[in-house]
Tab-separated table of N, CA and C in Angstrom:
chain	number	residue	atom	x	y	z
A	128	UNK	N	-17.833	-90.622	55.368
A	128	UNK	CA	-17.139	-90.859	54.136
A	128	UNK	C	-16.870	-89.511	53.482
A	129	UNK	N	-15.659	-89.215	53.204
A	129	UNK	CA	-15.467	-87.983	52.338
A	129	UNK	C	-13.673	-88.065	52.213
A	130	UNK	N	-13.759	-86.947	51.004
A	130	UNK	CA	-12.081	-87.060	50.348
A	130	UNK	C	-11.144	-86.752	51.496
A	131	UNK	N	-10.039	-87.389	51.038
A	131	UNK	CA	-8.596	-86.936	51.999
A	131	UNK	C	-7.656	-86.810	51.239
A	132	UNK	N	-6.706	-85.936	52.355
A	132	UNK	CA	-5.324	-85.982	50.969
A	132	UNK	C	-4.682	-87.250	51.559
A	133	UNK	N	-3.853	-88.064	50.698
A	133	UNK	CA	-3.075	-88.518	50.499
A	133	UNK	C	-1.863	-88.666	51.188
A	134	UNK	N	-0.962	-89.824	51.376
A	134	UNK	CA	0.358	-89.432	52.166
A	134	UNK	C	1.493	-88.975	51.409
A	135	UNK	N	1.454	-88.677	49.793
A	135	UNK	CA	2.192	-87.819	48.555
A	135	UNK	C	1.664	-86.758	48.961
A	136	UNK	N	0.671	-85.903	49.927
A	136	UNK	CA	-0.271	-84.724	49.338
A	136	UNK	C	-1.585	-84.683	48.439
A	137	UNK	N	-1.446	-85.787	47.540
A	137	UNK	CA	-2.330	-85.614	46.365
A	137	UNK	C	-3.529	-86.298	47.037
A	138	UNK	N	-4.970	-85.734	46.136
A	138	UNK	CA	-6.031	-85.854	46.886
A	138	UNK	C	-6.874	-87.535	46.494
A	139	UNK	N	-7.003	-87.554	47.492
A	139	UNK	CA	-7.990	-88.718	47.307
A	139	UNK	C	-9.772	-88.620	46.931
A	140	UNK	N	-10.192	-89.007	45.838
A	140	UNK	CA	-11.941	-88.773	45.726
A	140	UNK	C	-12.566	-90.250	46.174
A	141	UNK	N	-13.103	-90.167	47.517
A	141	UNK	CA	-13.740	-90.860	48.074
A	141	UNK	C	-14.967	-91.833	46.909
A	142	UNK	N	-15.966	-90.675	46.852
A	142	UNK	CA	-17.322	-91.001	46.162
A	142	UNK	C	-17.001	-89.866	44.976
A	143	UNK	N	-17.141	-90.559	43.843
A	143	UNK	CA	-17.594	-89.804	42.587
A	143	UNK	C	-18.611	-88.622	42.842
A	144	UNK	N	-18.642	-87.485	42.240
A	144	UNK	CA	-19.222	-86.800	42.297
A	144	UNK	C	-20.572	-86.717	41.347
A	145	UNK	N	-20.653	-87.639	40.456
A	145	UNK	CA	-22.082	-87.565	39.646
A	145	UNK	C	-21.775	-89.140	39.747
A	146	UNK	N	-23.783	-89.494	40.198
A	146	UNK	CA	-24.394	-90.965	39.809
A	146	UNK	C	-23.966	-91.549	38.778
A	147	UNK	N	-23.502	-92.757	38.386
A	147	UNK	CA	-23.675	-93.148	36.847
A	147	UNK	C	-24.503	-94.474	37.117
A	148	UNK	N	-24.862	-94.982	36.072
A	148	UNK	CA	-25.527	-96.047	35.555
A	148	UNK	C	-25.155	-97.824	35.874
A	149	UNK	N	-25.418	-98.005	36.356
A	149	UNK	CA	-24.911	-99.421	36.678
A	149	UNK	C	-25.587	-100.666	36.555
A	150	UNK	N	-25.642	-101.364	35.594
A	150	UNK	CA	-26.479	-102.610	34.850
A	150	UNK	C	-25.836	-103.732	35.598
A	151	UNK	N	-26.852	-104.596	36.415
A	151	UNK	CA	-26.862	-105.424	37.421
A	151	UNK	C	-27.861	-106.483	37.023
A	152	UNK	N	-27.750	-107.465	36.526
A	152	UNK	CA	-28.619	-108.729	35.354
A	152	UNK	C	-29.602	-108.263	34.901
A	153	UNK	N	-29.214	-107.175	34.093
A	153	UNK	CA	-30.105	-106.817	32.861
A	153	UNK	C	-30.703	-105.350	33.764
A	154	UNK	N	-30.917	-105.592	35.163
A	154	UNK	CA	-31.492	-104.264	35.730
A	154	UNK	C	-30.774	-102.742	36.026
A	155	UNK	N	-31.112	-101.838	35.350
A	155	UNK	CA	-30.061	-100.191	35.436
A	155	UNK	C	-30.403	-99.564	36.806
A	156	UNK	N	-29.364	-99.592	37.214
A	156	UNK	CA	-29.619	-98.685	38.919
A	156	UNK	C	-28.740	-97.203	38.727
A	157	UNK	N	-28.920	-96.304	39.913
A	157	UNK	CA	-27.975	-95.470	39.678
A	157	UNK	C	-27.290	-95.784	41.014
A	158	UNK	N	-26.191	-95.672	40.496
A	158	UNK	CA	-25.039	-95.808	41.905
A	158	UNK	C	-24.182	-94.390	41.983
A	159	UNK	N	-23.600	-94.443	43.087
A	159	UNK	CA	-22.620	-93.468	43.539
A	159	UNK	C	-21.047	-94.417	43.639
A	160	UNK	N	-20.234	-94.676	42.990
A	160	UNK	CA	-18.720	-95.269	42.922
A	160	UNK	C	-17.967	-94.920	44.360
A	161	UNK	N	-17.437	-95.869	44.956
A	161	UNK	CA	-17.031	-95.557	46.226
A	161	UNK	C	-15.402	-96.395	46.151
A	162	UNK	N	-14.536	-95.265	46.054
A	162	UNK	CA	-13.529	-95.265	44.903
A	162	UNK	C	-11.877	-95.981	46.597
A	163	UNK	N	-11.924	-97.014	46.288
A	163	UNK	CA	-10.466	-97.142	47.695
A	163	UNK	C	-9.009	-97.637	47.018
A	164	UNK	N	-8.774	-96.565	46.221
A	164	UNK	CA	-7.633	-96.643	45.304
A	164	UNK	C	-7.534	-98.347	44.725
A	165	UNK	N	-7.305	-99.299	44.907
A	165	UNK	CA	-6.767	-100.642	44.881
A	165	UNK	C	-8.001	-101.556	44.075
A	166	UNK	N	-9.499	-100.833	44.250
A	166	UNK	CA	-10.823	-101.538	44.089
A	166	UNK	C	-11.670	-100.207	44.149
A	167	UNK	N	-12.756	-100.761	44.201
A	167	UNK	CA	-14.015	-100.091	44.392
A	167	UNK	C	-15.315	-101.041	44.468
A	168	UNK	N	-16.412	-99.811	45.039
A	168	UNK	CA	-17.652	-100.394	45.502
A	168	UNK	C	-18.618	-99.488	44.762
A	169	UNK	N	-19.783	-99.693	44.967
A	169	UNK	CA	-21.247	-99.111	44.347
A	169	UNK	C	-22.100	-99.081	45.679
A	170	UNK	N	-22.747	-97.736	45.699
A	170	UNK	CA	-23.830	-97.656	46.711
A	170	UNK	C	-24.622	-97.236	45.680
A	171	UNK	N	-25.968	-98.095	45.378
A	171	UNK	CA	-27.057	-97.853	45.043
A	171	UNK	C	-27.394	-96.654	44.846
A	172	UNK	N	-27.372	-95.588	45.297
A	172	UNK	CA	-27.936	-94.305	45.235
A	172	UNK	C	-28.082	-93.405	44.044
A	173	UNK	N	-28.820	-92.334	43.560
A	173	UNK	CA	-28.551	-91.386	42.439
A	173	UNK	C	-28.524	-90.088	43.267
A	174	UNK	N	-27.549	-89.848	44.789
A	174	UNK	CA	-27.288	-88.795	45.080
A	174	UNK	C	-26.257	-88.772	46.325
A	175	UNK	N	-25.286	-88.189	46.226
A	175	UNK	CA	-24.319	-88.351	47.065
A	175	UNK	C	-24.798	-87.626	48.735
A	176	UNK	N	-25.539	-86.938	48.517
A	176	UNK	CA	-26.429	-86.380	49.466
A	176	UNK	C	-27.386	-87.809	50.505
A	177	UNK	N	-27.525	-88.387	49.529
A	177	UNK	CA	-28.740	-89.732	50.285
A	177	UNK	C	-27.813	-90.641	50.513
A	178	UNK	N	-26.341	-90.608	50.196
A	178	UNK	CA	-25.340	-91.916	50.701
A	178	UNK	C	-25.443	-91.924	52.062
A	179	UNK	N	-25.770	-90.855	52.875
A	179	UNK	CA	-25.570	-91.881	54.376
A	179	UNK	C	-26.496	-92.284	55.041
A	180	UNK	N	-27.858	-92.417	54.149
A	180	UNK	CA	-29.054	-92.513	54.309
A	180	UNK	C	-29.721	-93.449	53.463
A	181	UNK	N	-28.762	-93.981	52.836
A	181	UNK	CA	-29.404	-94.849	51.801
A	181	UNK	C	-29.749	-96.468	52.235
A	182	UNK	N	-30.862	-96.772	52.166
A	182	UNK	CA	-31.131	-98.349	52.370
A	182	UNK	C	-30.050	-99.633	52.296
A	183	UNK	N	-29.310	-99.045	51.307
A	183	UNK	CA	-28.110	-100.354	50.578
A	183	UNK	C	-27.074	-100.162	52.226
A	184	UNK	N	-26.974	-99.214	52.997
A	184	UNK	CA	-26.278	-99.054	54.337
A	184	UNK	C	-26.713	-100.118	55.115
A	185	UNK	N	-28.062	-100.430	55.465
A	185	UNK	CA	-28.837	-101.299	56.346
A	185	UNK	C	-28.788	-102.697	55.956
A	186	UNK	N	-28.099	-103.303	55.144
A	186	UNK	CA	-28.258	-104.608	54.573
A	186	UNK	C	-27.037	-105.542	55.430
A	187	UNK	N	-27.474	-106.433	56.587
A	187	UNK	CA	-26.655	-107.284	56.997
A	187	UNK	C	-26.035	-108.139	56.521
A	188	UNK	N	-24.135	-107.959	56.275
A	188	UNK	CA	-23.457	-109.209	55.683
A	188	UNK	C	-23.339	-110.296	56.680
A	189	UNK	N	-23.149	-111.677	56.151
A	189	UNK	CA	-22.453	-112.534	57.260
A	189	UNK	C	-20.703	-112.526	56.515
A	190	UNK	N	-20.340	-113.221	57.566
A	190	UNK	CA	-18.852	-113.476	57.009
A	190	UNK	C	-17.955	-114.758	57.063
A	191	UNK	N	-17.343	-114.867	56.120
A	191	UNK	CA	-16.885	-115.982	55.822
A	191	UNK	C	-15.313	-115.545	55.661
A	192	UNK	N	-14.422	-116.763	56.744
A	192	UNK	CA	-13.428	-116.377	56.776
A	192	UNK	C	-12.459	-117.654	56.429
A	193	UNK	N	-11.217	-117.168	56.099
A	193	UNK	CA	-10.373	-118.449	55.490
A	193	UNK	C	-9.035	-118.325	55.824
A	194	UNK	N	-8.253	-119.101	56.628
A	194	UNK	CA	-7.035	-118.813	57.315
A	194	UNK	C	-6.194	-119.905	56.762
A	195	UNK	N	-5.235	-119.759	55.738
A	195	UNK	CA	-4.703	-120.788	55.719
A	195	UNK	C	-3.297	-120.856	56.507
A	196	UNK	N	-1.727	-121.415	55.874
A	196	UNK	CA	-0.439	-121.674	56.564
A	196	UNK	C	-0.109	-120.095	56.650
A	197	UNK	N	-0.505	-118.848	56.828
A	197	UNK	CA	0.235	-117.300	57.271
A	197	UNK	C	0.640	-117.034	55.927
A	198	UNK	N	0.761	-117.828	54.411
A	198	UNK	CA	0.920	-116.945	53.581
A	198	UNK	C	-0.106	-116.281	52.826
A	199	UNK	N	-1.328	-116.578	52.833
A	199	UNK	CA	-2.483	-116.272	52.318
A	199	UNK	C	-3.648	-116.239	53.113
A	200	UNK	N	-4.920	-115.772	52.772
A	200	UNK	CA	-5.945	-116.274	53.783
A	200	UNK	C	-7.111	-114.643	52.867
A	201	UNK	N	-8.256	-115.291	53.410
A	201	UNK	CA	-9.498	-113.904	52.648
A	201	UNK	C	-10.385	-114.239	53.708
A	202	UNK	N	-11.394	-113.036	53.352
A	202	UNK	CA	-12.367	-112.881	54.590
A	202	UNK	C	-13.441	-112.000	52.922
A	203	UNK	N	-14.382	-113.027	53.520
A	203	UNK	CA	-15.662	-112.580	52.331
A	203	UNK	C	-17.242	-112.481	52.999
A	204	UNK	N	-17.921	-111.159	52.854
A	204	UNK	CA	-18.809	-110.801	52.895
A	204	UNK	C	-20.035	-111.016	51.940
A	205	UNK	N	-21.087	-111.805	52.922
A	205	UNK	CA	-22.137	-112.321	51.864
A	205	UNK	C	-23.575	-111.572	52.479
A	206	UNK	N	-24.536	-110.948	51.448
A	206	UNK	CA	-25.306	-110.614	51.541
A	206	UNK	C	-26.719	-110.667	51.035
A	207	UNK	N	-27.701	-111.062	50.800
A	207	UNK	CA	-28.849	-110.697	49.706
A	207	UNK	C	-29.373	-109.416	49.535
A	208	UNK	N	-29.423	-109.199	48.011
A	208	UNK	CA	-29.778	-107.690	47.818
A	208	UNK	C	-30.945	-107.587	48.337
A	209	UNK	N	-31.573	-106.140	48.388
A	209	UNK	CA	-33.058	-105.212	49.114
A	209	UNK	C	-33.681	-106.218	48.599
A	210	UNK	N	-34.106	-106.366	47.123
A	210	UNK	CA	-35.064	-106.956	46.441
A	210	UNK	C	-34.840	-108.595	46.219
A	211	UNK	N	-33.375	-109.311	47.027
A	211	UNK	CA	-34.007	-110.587	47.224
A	211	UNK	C	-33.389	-111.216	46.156
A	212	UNK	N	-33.196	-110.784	45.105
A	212	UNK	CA	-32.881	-111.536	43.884
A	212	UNK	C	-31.370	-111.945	42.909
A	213	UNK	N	-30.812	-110.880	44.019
A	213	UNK	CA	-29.663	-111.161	43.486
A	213	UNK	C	-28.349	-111.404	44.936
A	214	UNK	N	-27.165	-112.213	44.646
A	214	UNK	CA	-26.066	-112.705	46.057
A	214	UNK	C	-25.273	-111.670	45.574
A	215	UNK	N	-24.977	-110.420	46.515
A	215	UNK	CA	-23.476	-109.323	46.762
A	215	UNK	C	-22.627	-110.643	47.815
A	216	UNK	N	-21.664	-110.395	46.760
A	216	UNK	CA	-19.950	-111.010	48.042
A	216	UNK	C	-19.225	-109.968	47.581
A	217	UNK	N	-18.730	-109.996	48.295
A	217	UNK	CA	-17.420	-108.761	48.624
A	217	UNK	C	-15.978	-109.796	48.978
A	218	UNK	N	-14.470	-109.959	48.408
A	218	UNK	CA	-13.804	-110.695	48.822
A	218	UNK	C	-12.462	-109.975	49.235
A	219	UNK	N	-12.061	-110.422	50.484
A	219	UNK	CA	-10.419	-109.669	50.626
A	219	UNK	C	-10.010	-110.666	50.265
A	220	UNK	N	-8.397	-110.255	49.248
A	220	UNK	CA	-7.544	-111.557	49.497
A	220	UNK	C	-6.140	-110.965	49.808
A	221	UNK	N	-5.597	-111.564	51.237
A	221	UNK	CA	-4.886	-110.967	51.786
A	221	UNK	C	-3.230	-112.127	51.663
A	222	UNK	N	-2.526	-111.398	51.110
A	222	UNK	CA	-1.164	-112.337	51.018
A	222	UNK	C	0.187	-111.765	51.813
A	223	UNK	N	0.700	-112.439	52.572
A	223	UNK	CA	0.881	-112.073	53.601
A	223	UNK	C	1.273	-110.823	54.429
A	224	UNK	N	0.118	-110.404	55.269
A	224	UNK	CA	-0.357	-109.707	55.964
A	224	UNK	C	-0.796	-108.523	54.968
A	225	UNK	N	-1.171	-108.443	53.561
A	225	UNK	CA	-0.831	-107.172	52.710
A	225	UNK	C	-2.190	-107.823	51.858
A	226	UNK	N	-3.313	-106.766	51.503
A	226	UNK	CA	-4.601	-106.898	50.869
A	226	UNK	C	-3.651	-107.104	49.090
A	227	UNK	N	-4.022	-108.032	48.641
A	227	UNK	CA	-3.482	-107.852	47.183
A	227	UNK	C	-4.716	-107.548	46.552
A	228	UNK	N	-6.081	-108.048	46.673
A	228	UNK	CA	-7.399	-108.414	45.524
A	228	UNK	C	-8.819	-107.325	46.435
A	229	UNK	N	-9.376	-106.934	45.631
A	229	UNK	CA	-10.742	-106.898	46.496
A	229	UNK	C	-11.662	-106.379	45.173
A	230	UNK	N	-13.130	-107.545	45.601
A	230	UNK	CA	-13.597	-107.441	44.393
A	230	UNK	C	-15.276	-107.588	44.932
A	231	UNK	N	-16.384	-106.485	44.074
A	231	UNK	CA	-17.702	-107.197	44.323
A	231	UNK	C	-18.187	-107.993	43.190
A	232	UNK	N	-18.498	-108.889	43.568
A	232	UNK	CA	-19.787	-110.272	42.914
A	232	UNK	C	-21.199	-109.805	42.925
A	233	UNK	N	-21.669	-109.409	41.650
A	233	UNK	CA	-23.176	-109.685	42.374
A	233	UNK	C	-23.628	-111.354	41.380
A	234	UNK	N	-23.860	-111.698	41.902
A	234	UNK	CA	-24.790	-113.207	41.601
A	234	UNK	C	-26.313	-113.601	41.567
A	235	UNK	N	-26.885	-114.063	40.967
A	235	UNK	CA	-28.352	-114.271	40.927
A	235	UNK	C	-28.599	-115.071	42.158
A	236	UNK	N	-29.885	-115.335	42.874
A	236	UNK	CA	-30.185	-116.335	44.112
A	236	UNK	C	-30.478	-117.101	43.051
């Protein structure tokens, strides 16, 4: 994972460069922002150094997929967090053949 330029030239920032704060049902983590122009994600971490090493890497999604008539259709990633207590989904929603949505859920178990 790291920046690229762009197909304008202009640069792309992969991962934020400073941790910020991220309140997850009432609990403050530090995350690293993992920036894909359209959306974004959170890796747990308070160091961009420990992102490719970080535990939140090792967490197996299953997947759930949804095909409807070729004009629509999503593919969603379900996981339980480290500590068990809370549901990460991750959702594409793809309209035809072109990502329009992508969003994370975290949810209580």
């Amino acid at each position: 994972m790291k920046d690229f330029t762009g197909p304008n030239g202009e640069l792309i920032q992969v991962a934020r460069k400073n941790p910020e704060t991220v309140v997850v049902d009432g609990k403050s983590y530090q995350a690293v922002e993992l920036s894909r122009e359209k959306g974004f994600d959170f890796n747990f971490s308070d160091s961009l150094n420990e992102l490719p090493d970080s535990e939140w890497n090792q967490i197996s999604f299953s997947l759930e997929e949804n095909k409807t008539d070729g004009s629509s259709a999503y593919i969603r990633f379900i996981a339980l967090s480290l500590d068990k207590t809370y549901q990460l989904t991750k959702t594409f929603l793809f309209l035809r053949a072109r990502i329009i949505s992508k969003s994370l859920f975290l949810l209580p178990t």
